[in-house]
Short mmCIF file of C-alpha atoms in Angstrom, two decimals:
data_model
loop_
_atom_site.label_atom_id
_atom_site.label_comp_id
_atom_site.label_asym_id
_atom_site.label_seq_id
_atom_site.Cartn_x
_atom_site.Cartn_y
_atom_site.Cartn_z
CA MET A 1 -5.83 2.52 -25.08
CA ILE A 2 -8.61 2.80 -22.47
CA GLU A 3 -12.14 1.80 -23.44
CA VAL A 4 -14.90 1.95 -20.85
CA LYS A 5 -18.49 0.95 -21.59
CA GLY A 6 -21.43 0.97 -19.19
CA LEU A 7 -19.22 0.89 -16.10
CA GLU A 8 -21.17 0.39 -12.90
CA TYR A 9 -19.86 -0.33 -9.44
CA ALA A 10 -21.24 -0.80 -5.95
CA TYR A 11 -19.00 -1.33 -2.93
CA PRO A 12 -19.70 -4.60 -1.09
CA GLY A 13 -22.49 -4.04 1.41
CA ALA A 14 -23.37 -0.61 0.03
CA ALA A 15 -27.05 0.09 -0.57
CA ARG A 16 -26.50 2.10 -3.73
CA LYS A 17 -24.11 2.14 -6.63
CA THR A 18 -21.11 4.47 -6.66
CA LEU A 19 -20.79 4.48 -10.46
CA HIS A 20 -23.82 4.57 -12.74
CA GLY A 21 -22.86 3.55 -16.26
CA LEU A 22 -19.75 5.46 -17.31
CA ASP A 23 -18.74 5.49 -20.99
CA PHE A 24 -15.50 6.98 -22.25
CA HIS A 25 -12.52 6.33 -24.44
CA ILE A 26 -8.95 7.58 -23.97
CA GLY A 27 -6.49 7.40 -26.84
CA ARG A 28 -2.75 6.76 -26.93
CA GLY A 29 -0.68 9.75 -25.87
CA GLU A 30 -3.70 11.61 -24.54
CA ILE A 31 -3.82 13.38 -21.18
CA PHE A 32 -7.27 12.87 -19.78
CA GLY A 33 -8.54 14.53 -16.61
CA PHE A 34 -11.17 13.21 -14.27
CA LEU A 35 -12.58 16.16 -12.38
CA GLY A 36 -15.04 16.09 -9.56
CA PRO A 37 -15.65 16.80 -5.91
CA SER A 38 -14.80 14.35 -3.14
CA GLY A 39 -17.11 11.35 -3.17
CA SER A 40 -18.09 11.83 -6.81
CA GLY A 41 -16.72 8.45 -7.90
CA LYS A 42 -13.52 9.57 -9.61
CA SER A 43 -11.26 7.66 -7.21
CA THR A 44 -13.44 4.57 -7.54
CA THR A 45 -13.11 4.83 -11.31
CA GLN A 46 -9.35 5.10 -10.97
CA LYS A 47 -9.23 2.10 -8.61
CA ILE A 48 -11.08 0.06 -11.22
CA LEU A 49 -8.76 1.21 -13.99
CA ILE A 50 -5.67 0.24 -11.99
CA GLY A 51 -7.16 -3.20 -11.33
CA VAL A 52 -7.63 -2.83 -7.58
CA LEU A 53 -11.44 -3.10 -7.66
CA LYS A 54 -12.70 -5.94 -9.81
CA GLY A 55 -16.35 -6.59 -9.08
CA TYR A 56 -17.67 -4.10 -11.61
CA ALA A 57 -20.41 -4.37 -14.23
CA GLY A 58 -19.87 -3.31 -17.82
CA SER A 59 -16.63 -3.44 -19.76
CA VAL A 60 -13.29 -1.84 -18.90
CA GLN A 61 -10.42 -2.46 -21.29
CA VAL A 62 -6.95 -1.01 -20.80
CA LEU A 63 -4.15 -1.86 -23.25
CA GLY A 64 -6.51 -4.37 -24.84
CA GLN A 65 -7.12 -6.33 -21.64
CA GLU A 66 -10.43 -6.64 -19.81
CA LEU A 67 -9.50 -5.68 -16.26
CA ARG A 68 -11.42 -8.53 -14.64
CA ARG A 69 -8.90 -10.91 -16.14
CA ILE A 70 -5.59 -9.10 -15.76
CA SER A 71 -2.43 -10.86 -14.64
CA PRO A 72 0.46 -9.29 -12.67
CA ASP A 73 2.03 -8.43 -16.06
CA TYR A 74 -0.53 -5.62 -16.36
CA TYR A 75 1.45 -3.73 -13.73
CA GLU A 76 4.59 -3.90 -15.86
CA ARG A 77 2.75 -1.62 -18.30
CA ILE A 78 0.97 0.88 -16.08
CA GLY A 79 2.33 3.36 -13.54
CA VAL A 80 0.40 4.74 -10.59
CA GLY A 81 1.09 7.81 -8.48
CA PHE A 82 -1.33 8.01 -5.56
CA GLU A 83 -2.20 11.32 -3.93
CA PHE A 84 -0.28 10.52 -0.74
CA PRO A 85 3.38 9.84 -1.48
CA ASN A 86 4.22 7.08 1.00
CA PHE A 87 7.62 5.44 1.25
CA TYR A 88 9.77 3.61 3.78
CA ALA A 89 10.58 6.66 5.91
CA LYS A 90 13.79 5.23 7.40
CA PHE A 91 15.26 4.39 3.99
CA THR A 92 16.98 6.78 1.66
CA VAL A 93 15.46 8.11 -1.54
CA MET A 94 17.64 5.77 -3.60
CA GLU A 95 16.95 2.71 -1.42
CA ASN A 96 13.22 3.28 -1.86
CA LEU A 97 13.45 3.64 -5.61
CA ASN A 98 15.71 0.60 -5.89
CA LEU A 99 13.23 -1.50 -3.92
CA PHE A 100 10.34 -0.64 -6.23
CA ARG A 101 12.55 -0.90 -9.28
CA SER A 102 13.46 -4.47 -8.35
CA LEU A 103 9.79 -5.50 -8.49
CA TYR A 104 9.69 -5.04 -12.30
CA SER A 105 11.05 -7.41 -14.90
CA VAL A 106 10.83 -4.89 -17.77
CA PRO A 107 13.72 -2.46 -18.43
CA THR A 108 13.64 0.43 -15.97
CA GLU A 109 14.98 3.97 -15.91
CA ASP A 110 18.18 4.85 -14.10
CA PRO A 111 16.85 6.17 -10.75
CA GLY A 112 19.73 8.63 -10.42
CA ARG A 113 18.91 10.20 -13.78
CA LEU A 114 15.20 10.40 -12.94
CA LEU A 115 15.96 12.07 -9.63
CA GLU A 116 18.14 14.62 -11.41
CA ARG A 117 15.28 15.41 -13.77
CA VAL A 118 12.85 16.15 -10.96
CA GLY A 119 15.37 18.23 -9.06
CA LEU A 120 16.15 15.64 -6.41
CA GLY A 121 19.69 14.92 -7.57
CA ASP A 122 21.11 16.23 -4.30
CA ALA A 123 18.65 14.27 -2.16
CA VAL A 124 19.64 10.78 -3.35
CA ASN A 125 21.02 9.80 0.05
CA PHE A 126 18.48 11.68 2.16
CA LYS A 127 16.17 9.59 4.28
CA VAL A 128 12.58 9.98 3.08
CA SER A 129 11.63 11.23 6.55
CA GLN A 130 13.82 14.27 5.84
CA LEU A 131 11.94 15.23 2.66
CA SER A 132 9.27 17.92 2.35
CA LYS A 133 5.83 17.07 0.95
CA GLY A 134 6.82 18.61 -2.39
CA MET A 135 9.99 16.50 -2.58
CA LYS A 136 8.00 13.37 -1.75
CA MET A 137 5.52 14.21 -4.51
CA ARG A 138 8.36 14.41 -7.01
CA LEU A 139 9.81 11.15 -5.71
CA ASN A 140 6.34 9.65 -6.02
CA PHE A 141 6.30 10.64 -9.67
CA CYS A 142 9.71 9.03 -10.19
CA ARG A 143 8.41 5.78 -8.70
CA ALA A 144 5.37 5.87 -11.00
CA ILE A 145 7.45 6.21 -14.19
CA LEU A 146 10.46 4.05 -13.18
CA HIS A 147 9.42 1.22 -15.50
CA ARG A 148 8.45 3.42 -18.47
CA PRO A 149 4.71 2.69 -18.28
CA GLN A 150 2.46 2.97 -21.32
CA VAL A 151 -0.39 4.29 -19.20
CA LEU A 152 0.18 6.55 -16.23
CA PHE A 153 -2.44 7.17 -13.52
CA LEU A 154 -1.82 10.22 -11.37
CA ASP A 155 -3.95 11.29 -8.43
CA GLU A 156 -3.62 15.02 -7.63
CA PRO A 157 -0.12 15.24 -9.14
CA THR A 158 0.43 18.90 -8.25
CA SER A 159 -0.92 18.71 -4.72
CA GLY A 160 1.48 20.17 -2.15
CA LEU A 161 3.84 21.61 -4.76
CA ASP A 162 5.00 25.22 -4.88
CA PRO A 163 4.42 27.03 -8.22
CA VAL A 164 7.95 26.28 -9.47
CA ASN A 165 7.73 22.56 -8.73
CA ALA A 166 4.13 22.40 -9.94
CA ARG A 167 5.40 23.78 -13.28
CA LEU A 168 8.20 21.21 -13.29
CA MET A 169 5.72 18.43 -12.66
CA LYS A 170 3.43 19.66 -15.44
CA ASP A 171 6.36 19.79 -17.84
CA LEU A 172 7.31 16.23 -16.94
CA ILE A 173 3.76 15.04 -17.54
CA LEU A 174 3.74 16.78 -20.92
CA GLU A 175 7.06 15.12 -21.70
CA MET A 176 5.53 11.72 -20.94
CA LYS A 177 2.68 12.55 -23.32
CA ALA A 178 5.16 13.54 -26.02
CA GLN A 179 6.76 10.11 -25.64
CA GLY A 180 3.38 8.47 -26.31
CA THR A 181 2.35 7.72 -22.74
CA THR A 182 -1.36 7.96 -21.98
CA VAL A 183 -1.91 9.90 -18.78
CA LEU A 184 -5.04 9.84 -16.69
CA ILE A 185 -5.16 12.54 -14.03
CA THR A 186 -7.63 12.58 -11.18
CA THR A 187 -7.91 16.00 -9.62
CA HIS A 188 -10.09 18.78 -8.39
CA HIS A 189 -7.52 21.41 -9.29
CA MET A 190 -9.05 23.10 -12.29
CA GLN A 191 -6.00 25.08 -13.30
CA ALA A 192 -3.79 22.01 -13.57
CA ALA A 193 -6.48 20.26 -15.61
CA GLU A 194 -6.85 23.27 -17.89
CA GLU A 195 -3.11 23.44 -18.55
CA LEU A 196 -2.46 19.74 -18.97
CA CYS A 197 -5.48 17.89 -20.23
CA ASP A 198 -6.42 17.25 -23.84
CA ARG A 199 -9.86 16.31 -22.58
CA VAL A 200 -11.60 16.36 -19.24
CA ALA A 201 -14.64 14.57 -17.84
CA PHE A 202 -16.72 16.06 -15.06
CA ILE A 203 -17.90 13.30 -12.79
CA VAL A 204 -20.63 13.88 -10.23
CA ASP A 205 -22.61 11.30 -8.26
CA GLY A 206 -21.03 8.51 -10.27
CA GLN A 207 -22.02 9.92 -13.64
CA ILE A 208 -20.12 11.80 -16.33
CA LYS A 209 -21.90 15.11 -16.79
CA LEU A 210 -19.62 16.63 -19.44
CA ILE A 211 -16.71 15.39 -21.48
CA ASP A 212 -14.65 17.48 -23.92
CA SER A 213 -11.42 19.45 -24.31
CA PRO A 214 -11.04 22.26 -21.73
CA ARG A 215 -10.76 24.81 -24.55
CA GLN A 216 -13.97 23.71 -26.24
CA LEU A 217 -15.85 23.67 -22.95
CA MET A 218 -14.59 27.10 -21.98
CA LEU A 219 -15.44 28.64 -25.34
CA ARG A 220 -18.79 26.93 -25.66
CA GLN A 221 -19.99 27.78 -22.18
CA GLY A 222 -18.49 31.27 -22.02
CA SER A 223 -19.75 34.55 -23.37
CA LYS A 224 -18.22 35.74 -26.68
CA THR A 225 -17.36 39.14 -25.33
CA VAL A 226 -14.35 41.07 -24.21
CA ARG A 227 -14.35 43.02 -20.96
CA VAL A 228 -12.27 46.17 -20.84
CA GLU A 229 -11.32 47.90 -17.61
CA TYR A 230 -10.11 51.45 -18.06
CA ARG A 231 -9.34 54.56 -16.08
CA LYS A 232 -11.85 57.38 -16.49
CA GLY A 233 -10.36 60.21 -14.48
CA GLU A 234 -10.15 58.93 -10.88
CA GLU A 235 -12.74 56.25 -11.53
CA LEU A 236 -12.09 52.64 -12.65
CA ALA A 237 -14.71 51.84 -15.28
CA ALA A 238 -15.51 48.66 -17.24
CA GLU A 239 -17.39 47.79 -20.39
CA GLU A 240 -18.09 44.62 -22.38
CA PHE A 241 -18.09 44.32 -26.17
CA ALA A 242 -19.14 41.47 -28.44
CA LEU A 243 -16.15 39.71 -29.99
CA ASP A 244 -17.91 39.38 -33.32
CA GLY A 245 -16.83 42.27 -35.52
CA ILE A 246 -14.86 43.87 -32.72
CA GLY A 247 -12.35 45.31 -35.25
CA GLY A 248 -15.11 47.51 -36.64
CA ASN A 249 -16.86 48.29 -33.37
CA ALA A 250 -16.69 52.07 -33.15
CA ALA A 251 -17.53 52.23 -29.44
CA PHE A 252 -14.76 49.77 -28.64
CA LEU A 253 -12.21 51.55 -30.82
CA GLN A 254 -13.15 54.90 -29.39
CA LEU A 255 -12.78 53.61 -25.82
CA ILE A 256 -9.32 52.12 -26.31
CA ASN A 257 -8.16 55.26 -28.12
CA ARG A 258 -9.58 57.67 -25.60
CA TYR A 259 -8.97 56.09 -22.17
CA PRO A 260 -6.01 54.34 -20.56
CA VAL A 261 -6.89 50.62 -20.61
CA GLU A 262 -5.87 48.67 -17.51
CA THR A 263 -7.08 45.15 -18.35
CA MET A 264 -8.76 43.48 -21.32
CA HIS A 265 -10.09 39.89 -21.08
CA SER A 266 -12.15 37.67 -23.31
CA GLN A 267 -15.01 36.19 -21.30
CA GLU A 268 -14.70 32.46 -21.90
CA ALA A 269 -15.93 30.41 -18.96
CA THR A 270 -13.48 28.96 -16.43
CA LEU A 271 -13.52 25.22 -15.84
CA GLU A 272 -14.56 25.86 -12.27
CA GLN A 273 -17.53 27.93 -13.40
CA ILE A 274 -18.53 25.30 -15.93
CA PHE A 275 -18.34 22.67 -13.23
CA MET A 276 -20.55 24.65 -10.86
CA ASP A 277 -23.03 25.50 -13.62
CA THR A 278 -23.24 21.89 -14.73
CA THR A 279 -23.49 20.21 -11.40
CA GLY A 280 -24.75 22.84 -9.03
CA ARG A 281 -21.90 21.85 -6.72
CA SER A 282 -18.61 23.46 -5.77
CA LEU A 283 -15.24 21.79 -6.11
CA THR A 284 -14.52 21.02 -2.48
CA MET B 1 10.78 -15.34 -6.62
CA MET B 2 12.61 -12.24 -7.79
CA ASN B 3 10.09 -10.11 -5.87
CA ALA B 4 10.51 -12.22 -2.74
CA ARG B 5 14.27 -11.66 -2.86
CA ALA B 6 13.77 -7.92 -3.19
CA LEU B 7 11.37 -7.87 -0.23
CA LEU B 8 13.64 -10.08 1.84
CA ARG B 9 16.57 -7.74 1.24
CA ASN B 10 14.31 -4.89 2.24
CA ASP B 11 13.24 -6.66 5.44
CA ILE B 12 16.84 -7.40 6.41
CA ARG B 13 17.65 -3.73 5.90
CA GLN B 14 14.69 -2.77 8.09
CA MET B 15 15.76 -5.17 10.81
CA LEU B 16 19.27 -3.75 10.83
CA LYS B 17 17.82 -0.28 11.32
CA ASP B 18 15.33 -1.25 14.03
CA PRO B 19 16.75 -2.85 17.20
CA MET B 20 13.34 -4.22 18.17
CA LEU B 21 13.00 -6.11 14.89
CA LEU B 22 16.58 -7.30 15.18
CA ALA B 23 15.78 -8.71 18.62
CA SER B 24 13.04 -10.82 16.99
CA VAL B 25 15.68 -12.61 14.96
CA ILE B 26 18.30 -12.78 17.67
CA GLY B 27 15.69 -14.08 20.17
CA PRO B 28 15.28 -17.54 18.61
CA LEU B 29 19.06 -17.83 18.27
CA ALA B 30 19.38 -16.99 21.96
CA VAL B 31 16.80 -19.68 22.75
CA PHE B 32 18.84 -22.19 20.76
CA VAL B 33 22.12 -21.19 22.44
CA PHE B 34 20.47 -21.42 25.85
CA VAL B 35 19.09 -24.89 25.20
CA ARG B 36 22.19 -26.20 23.45
CA TYR B 37 24.88 -24.88 25.77
CA LEU B 38 23.37 -23.66 29.02
CA PHE B 39 20.41 -25.88 29.88
CA ARG B 40 22.43 -28.93 31.02
CA PRO B 41 25.05 -27.05 33.07
CA LEU B 42 22.23 -25.01 34.60
CA SER B 43 20.25 -28.12 35.54
CA VAL B 44 23.35 -29.68 37.18
CA TRP B 45 23.88 -26.48 39.17
CA VAL B 46 20.18 -26.28 40.18
CA GLU B 47 20.17 -29.93 41.22
CA GLU B 48 23.31 -29.54 43.33
CA ARG B 49 22.10 -26.39 44.99
CA TYR B 50 18.32 -26.93 45.28
CA ALA B 51 17.97 -30.70 44.73
CA PHE B 52 15.57 -30.00 41.83
CA ASP B 53 15.94 -32.13 38.69
CA MET B 54 15.37 -29.83 35.73
CA MET B 55 16.23 -32.56 33.22
CA SER B 56 13.12 -34.50 34.21
CA HIS B 57 11.18 -31.51 32.82
CA ALA B 58 13.28 -31.24 29.69
CA GLU B 59 10.32 -31.98 27.39
CA PHE B 60 8.25 -29.25 28.98
CA ALA B 61 11.15 -26.82 28.67
CA ALA B 62 11.62 -27.83 25.04
CA MET B 63 7.93 -27.19 24.24
CA LEU B 64 7.78 -23.95 26.21
CA LEU B 65 10.84 -22.54 24.48
CA LEU B 66 9.56 -23.80 21.13
CA THR B 67 6.56 -21.48 21.62
CA VAL B 68 8.92 -18.49 21.70
CA ILE B 69 10.22 -18.99 18.15
CA PRO B 70 6.97 -18.50 16.15
CA LEU B 71 5.92 -15.81 18.60
CA LEU B 72 9.00 -13.74 17.80
CA ALA B 73 8.82 -14.40 14.05
CA GLY B 74 5.10 -13.57 14.04
CA VAL B 75 5.50 -10.39 16.09
CA MET B 76 8.35 -9.23 13.87
CA THR B 77 6.28 -9.75 10.72
CA GLY B 78 3.19 -8.24 12.32
CA LEU B 79 5.09 -5.08 13.19
CA LEU B 80 6.49 -4.86 9.65
CA MET B 81 2.96 -5.26 8.25
CA LEU B 82 1.66 -2.60 10.61
CA ASP B 83 4.28 -0.19 9.39
CA GLU B 84 3.48 -0.99 5.77
CA ARG B 85 -0.26 -0.76 6.38
CA ASP B 86 0.02 2.59 8.20
CA GLU B 87 2.33 4.01 5.54
CA ASN B 88 -0.10 2.82 2.85
CA LEU B 89 2.74 0.92 1.21
CA ILE B 90 0.57 -2.16 0.66
CA ALA B 91 -1.52 -0.06 -1.75
CA TYR B 92 1.68 0.72 -3.67
CA PHE B 93 2.80 -2.91 -3.74
CA ALA B 94 -0.68 -3.80 -5.02
CA VAL B 95 -0.08 -1.80 -8.22
CA THR B 96 3.29 -3.37 -9.01
CA PRO B 97 3.87 -6.82 -10.53
CA LEU B 98 4.16 -8.07 -6.95
CA THR B 99 0.40 -7.43 -6.49
CA ARG B 100 -1.45 -7.42 -3.21
CA LYS B 101 -1.79 -11.20 -3.29
CA GLY B 102 1.95 -11.62 -3.80
CA TYR B 103 2.61 -9.28 -0.91
CA TYR B 104 0.33 -11.28 1.43
CA ARG B 105 1.83 -14.53 0.27
CA TYR B 106 5.34 -13.29 1.03
CA ARG B 107 4.35 -11.76 4.35
CA LEU B 108 2.69 -14.97 5.54
CA LEU B 109 5.28 -17.40 4.22
CA LEU B 110 8.17 -15.43 5.68
CA PRO B 111 7.32 -15.93 9.38
CA SER B 112 6.12 -19.44 8.71
CA GLY B 113 9.33 -20.40 6.92
CA LEU B 114 11.50 -18.64 9.50
CA ALA B 115 9.70 -20.29 12.39
CA CYS B 116 9.87 -23.69 10.72
CA LEU B 117 13.57 -23.38 9.98
CA MET B 118 14.55 -22.06 13.38
CA SER B 119 12.32 -24.51 15.21
CA ALA B 120 13.81 -27.41 13.22
CA VAL B 121 17.34 -26.32 14.13
CA TYR B 122 16.24 -25.92 17.73
CA LEU B 123 14.61 -29.35 17.98
CA LEU B 124 17.25 -31.25 16.00
CA PHE B 125 20.34 -29.71 17.52
CA GLY B 126 19.09 -28.41 20.88
CA GLY B 127 20.07 -31.69 22.46
CA ILE B 128 17.74 -31.71 25.46
CA VAL B 129 15.09 -34.04 24.04
CA ASP B 130 15.39 -37.13 21.86
CA VAL B 131 14.87 -36.55 18.16
CA ARG B 132 11.82 -38.48 16.91
CA VAL B 133 9.69 -38.26 13.79
CA GLU B 134 6.66 -37.02 15.76
CA MET B 135 8.56 -33.79 16.36
CA LEU B 136 7.16 -32.83 13.00
CA TYR B 137 3.78 -32.29 14.66
CA PRO B 138 4.81 -29.42 16.94
CA LEU B 139 7.17 -28.15 14.26
CA LEU B 140 4.41 -27.80 11.66
CA LEU B 141 1.82 -26.49 14.09
CA THR B 142 4.05 -23.83 15.60
CA SER B 143 5.11 -22.77 12.09
CA ALA B 144 1.43 -22.09 11.35
CA GLU B 145 1.19 -19.97 14.50
CA ALA B 146 3.65 -17.36 13.23
CA PRO B 147 1.46 -16.04 10.35
CA CYS B 148 -1.59 -16.12 12.65
CA ILE B 149 0.23 -13.87 15.12
CA ALA B 150 1.41 -11.55 12.32
CA LEU B 151 -2.10 -11.18 10.91
CA PHE B 152 -3.61 -10.80 14.38
CA LEU B 153 -1.35 -7.83 15.10
CA ALA B 154 -1.80 -6.29 11.65
CA ALA B 155 -5.59 -6.69 11.79
CA PHE B 156 -6.37 -5.58 15.33
CA ALA B 157 -3.73 -2.98 16.22
CA ALA B 158 -4.50 0.60 15.23
CA ASN B 159 -0.79 1.45 15.11
CA LYS B 160 2.65 0.14 16.02
CA VAL B 161 2.33 1.11 19.70
CA GLU B 162 -0.90 -0.87 19.96
CA GLY B 163 0.85 -3.64 18.06
CA LEU B 164 3.50 -3.84 20.76
CA ALA B 165 0.82 -3.92 23.45
CA LEU B 166 -1.01 -6.72 21.64
CA SER B 167 2.24 -8.65 21.20
CA LYS B 168 2.46 -8.76 25.00
CA LEU B 169 -1.00 -10.31 25.04
CA CYS B 170 0.47 -13.05 22.86
CA GLY B 171 2.43 -14.06 25.99
CA LEU B 172 -0.76 -15.96 26.88
CA LEU B 173 0.39 -18.52 24.37
CA PHE B 174 2.90 -19.80 26.93
CA VAL B 175 -0.05 -21.12 28.94
CA GLY B 176 -0.59 -23.87 26.33
CA PRO B 177 2.43 -26.05 27.22
CA VAL B 178 1.95 -25.34 30.95
CA LEU B 179 -1.60 -26.72 30.79
CA VAL B 180 -0.52 -29.79 28.86
CA PHE B 181 2.36 -30.70 31.15
CA PHE B 182 1.08 -29.69 34.58
CA VAL B 183 -2.71 -29.54 34.62
CA PRO B 184 -4.57 -32.81 35.21
CA GLY B 185 -6.85 -34.45 32.61
CA PRO B 186 -10.25 -32.76 32.29
CA TRP B 187 -8.97 -29.32 33.24
CA GLN B 188 -6.77 -29.37 30.17
CA ALA B 189 -9.92 -28.80 28.09
CA VAL B 190 -9.58 -25.14 29.06
CA GLY B 191 -6.48 -25.02 26.89
CA ILE B 192 -7.98 -26.21 23.63
CA ILE B 193 -8.70 -22.64 22.54
CA LEU B 194 -5.01 -21.83 22.80
CA PRO B 195 -3.21 -22.73 19.58
CA THR B 196 -0.07 -23.66 21.55
CA TYR B 197 -2.01 -26.37 23.39
CA TRP B 198 -2.10 -28.59 20.30
CA PRO B 199 1.64 -28.86 19.45
CA SER B 200 2.51 -29.64 23.08
CA GLU B 201 -0.31 -32.17 23.44
CA SER B 202 0.58 -34.01 20.22
CA TYR B 203 4.24 -34.06 21.21
CA LEU B 204 3.53 -35.37 24.70
CA GLN B 205 1.23 -38.08 23.36
CA ALA B 206 3.90 -39.16 20.87
CA ALA B 207 6.55 -39.17 23.62
CA SER B 208 4.23 -41.42 25.70
CA GLY B 209 4.04 -43.90 22.81
CA GLU B 210 0.49 -43.00 21.74
CA SER B 211 1.38 -42.41 18.10
CA GLY B 212 -2.17 -42.78 16.73
CA LEU B 213 -3.63 -40.37 19.24
CA ALA B 214 -0.78 -37.93 18.57
CA ALA B 215 -1.60 -37.99 14.86
CA VAL B 216 -5.29 -37.29 15.58
CA THR B 217 -4.35 -34.43 17.93
CA PHE B 218 -2.07 -33.06 15.23
CA GLY B 219 -4.92 -33.24 12.69
CA ILE B 220 -7.32 -31.37 14.98
CA GLY B 221 -4.60 -28.86 15.84
CA ALA B 222 -3.84 -28.31 12.14
CA ALA B 223 -7.52 -27.72 11.36
CA TYR B 224 -7.77 -25.29 14.29
CA HIS B 225 -4.68 -23.41 13.13
CA MET B 226 -6.12 -23.15 9.61
CA LEU B 227 -9.36 -21.79 11.06
CA LEU B 228 -7.45 -19.18 13.08
CA LEU B 229 -5.44 -18.25 10.01
CA TYR B 230 -8.64 -17.83 8.00
CA ILE B 231 -10.24 -15.65 10.69
CA ALA B 232 -7.13 -13.48 11.04
CA ASP B 233 -6.87 -13.17 7.25
CA ARG B 234 -10.50 -12.05 6.95
CA ALA B 235 -10.03 -9.54 9.76
CA PHE B 236 -6.95 -8.12 8.08
CA ALA B 237 -8.64 -7.94 4.67
CA LYS B 238 -11.58 -6.10 6.27
CA ARG B 239 -9.17 -3.68 7.92
CA MET B 240 -7.46 -3.03 4.60
CA ASP B 241 -10.76 -2.33 2.82
#
């Protein structure tokens, strides 16, 4: 679906390259996350994949087309949701969607039905200037999937959303995946990536430092132990036990039988920790 | 074509919601109505009252008012582009089948086509100057001015307020016909940097029977307009990047 080999890119007039030979493959129906701090090159990579930047070196194929040679038809097959959900502020929600809908020649979704699905059914006739950031983000998502794209590019899709709407957005993205849509998410929100992505790539200084499923990364880079917090009289105490053979670990069994346990967590790494360990940088 | 229709519908909707944009369309119509129905009665009244013959300056008036039409069409488009640039909507259009190129094409052809159409109606049916084939020179040149003005505003204004301020600067364009009609020979050279100098000069030469010279002036004017368009386009592209 997306095949990238030796991708390099330098902005015109820039002394050094922004991307230094990226290689990755994204399959049909996969949700792939590009994670990295600001300025790492993830937005540049996305701009190349959506055909906005063309002067790259290497090979970038999406839906079987080399992106240097795409025609406007390419945009009938991909959907893009930028981080900042901009619309014609004086127009209503429906007028905005209808405008963008009319730019496609492929069959499109019924905007009213889409709006219902993202919880904007009552806002159809609201002017966009009246919407909150969260509502605009949901409208932005509707615009990106209006034409039933085969590949969907989303930049910070949960940014500005409250937990309920962030959940709704994640469910919609998972629904798109279930329908066979390939989704590429660019984000620095680790939790969203962990919940949504089949695989993630950490990009730093224009290079991919790690690429794998969040689960594999977290297990591989974490410690195979369980940490138990328990109440010992007035004191809150904690102990760690190896996961291997924990069912027969006498000390562990004695502790959970003897003291009231307050929390018990396996110690796999978090994506954020993996990122910091790998790159020596924080996700800001 | 389908995309152009969608954008045109969108522009009409925007104009109906924004009185300033609406004025840009009504302005050329007002110019036409003034020339067609009010210019002659006004000149009779002025002559009777002040013994000044306005009709002897009809060609100057025609050229001066012709300058207004692309100015309004260009300013209207420039303000629309500023809005779309500031709202980052051009980036969204760029990732639809319209593409960024299609958006530019539409945005530059719209004021050009509008200016050409309205100027043609104005010159053909205004009724204050004789219709002659050389009218095509000012018609084509002024039509090329509209996209230059639109790009100039979109490239150099930081926002819509600055765009309005810059559109007032475009009032300098009225100096072009004034120089051609009222300033003696060598001093007219000052005007060659003004794009509006060239349509008036080619028209005046044609009206004086110097058809060959008028064609040459038109050619130089056309090349100059293309150069201005190229410069404004580069400036806008740089701004967008």
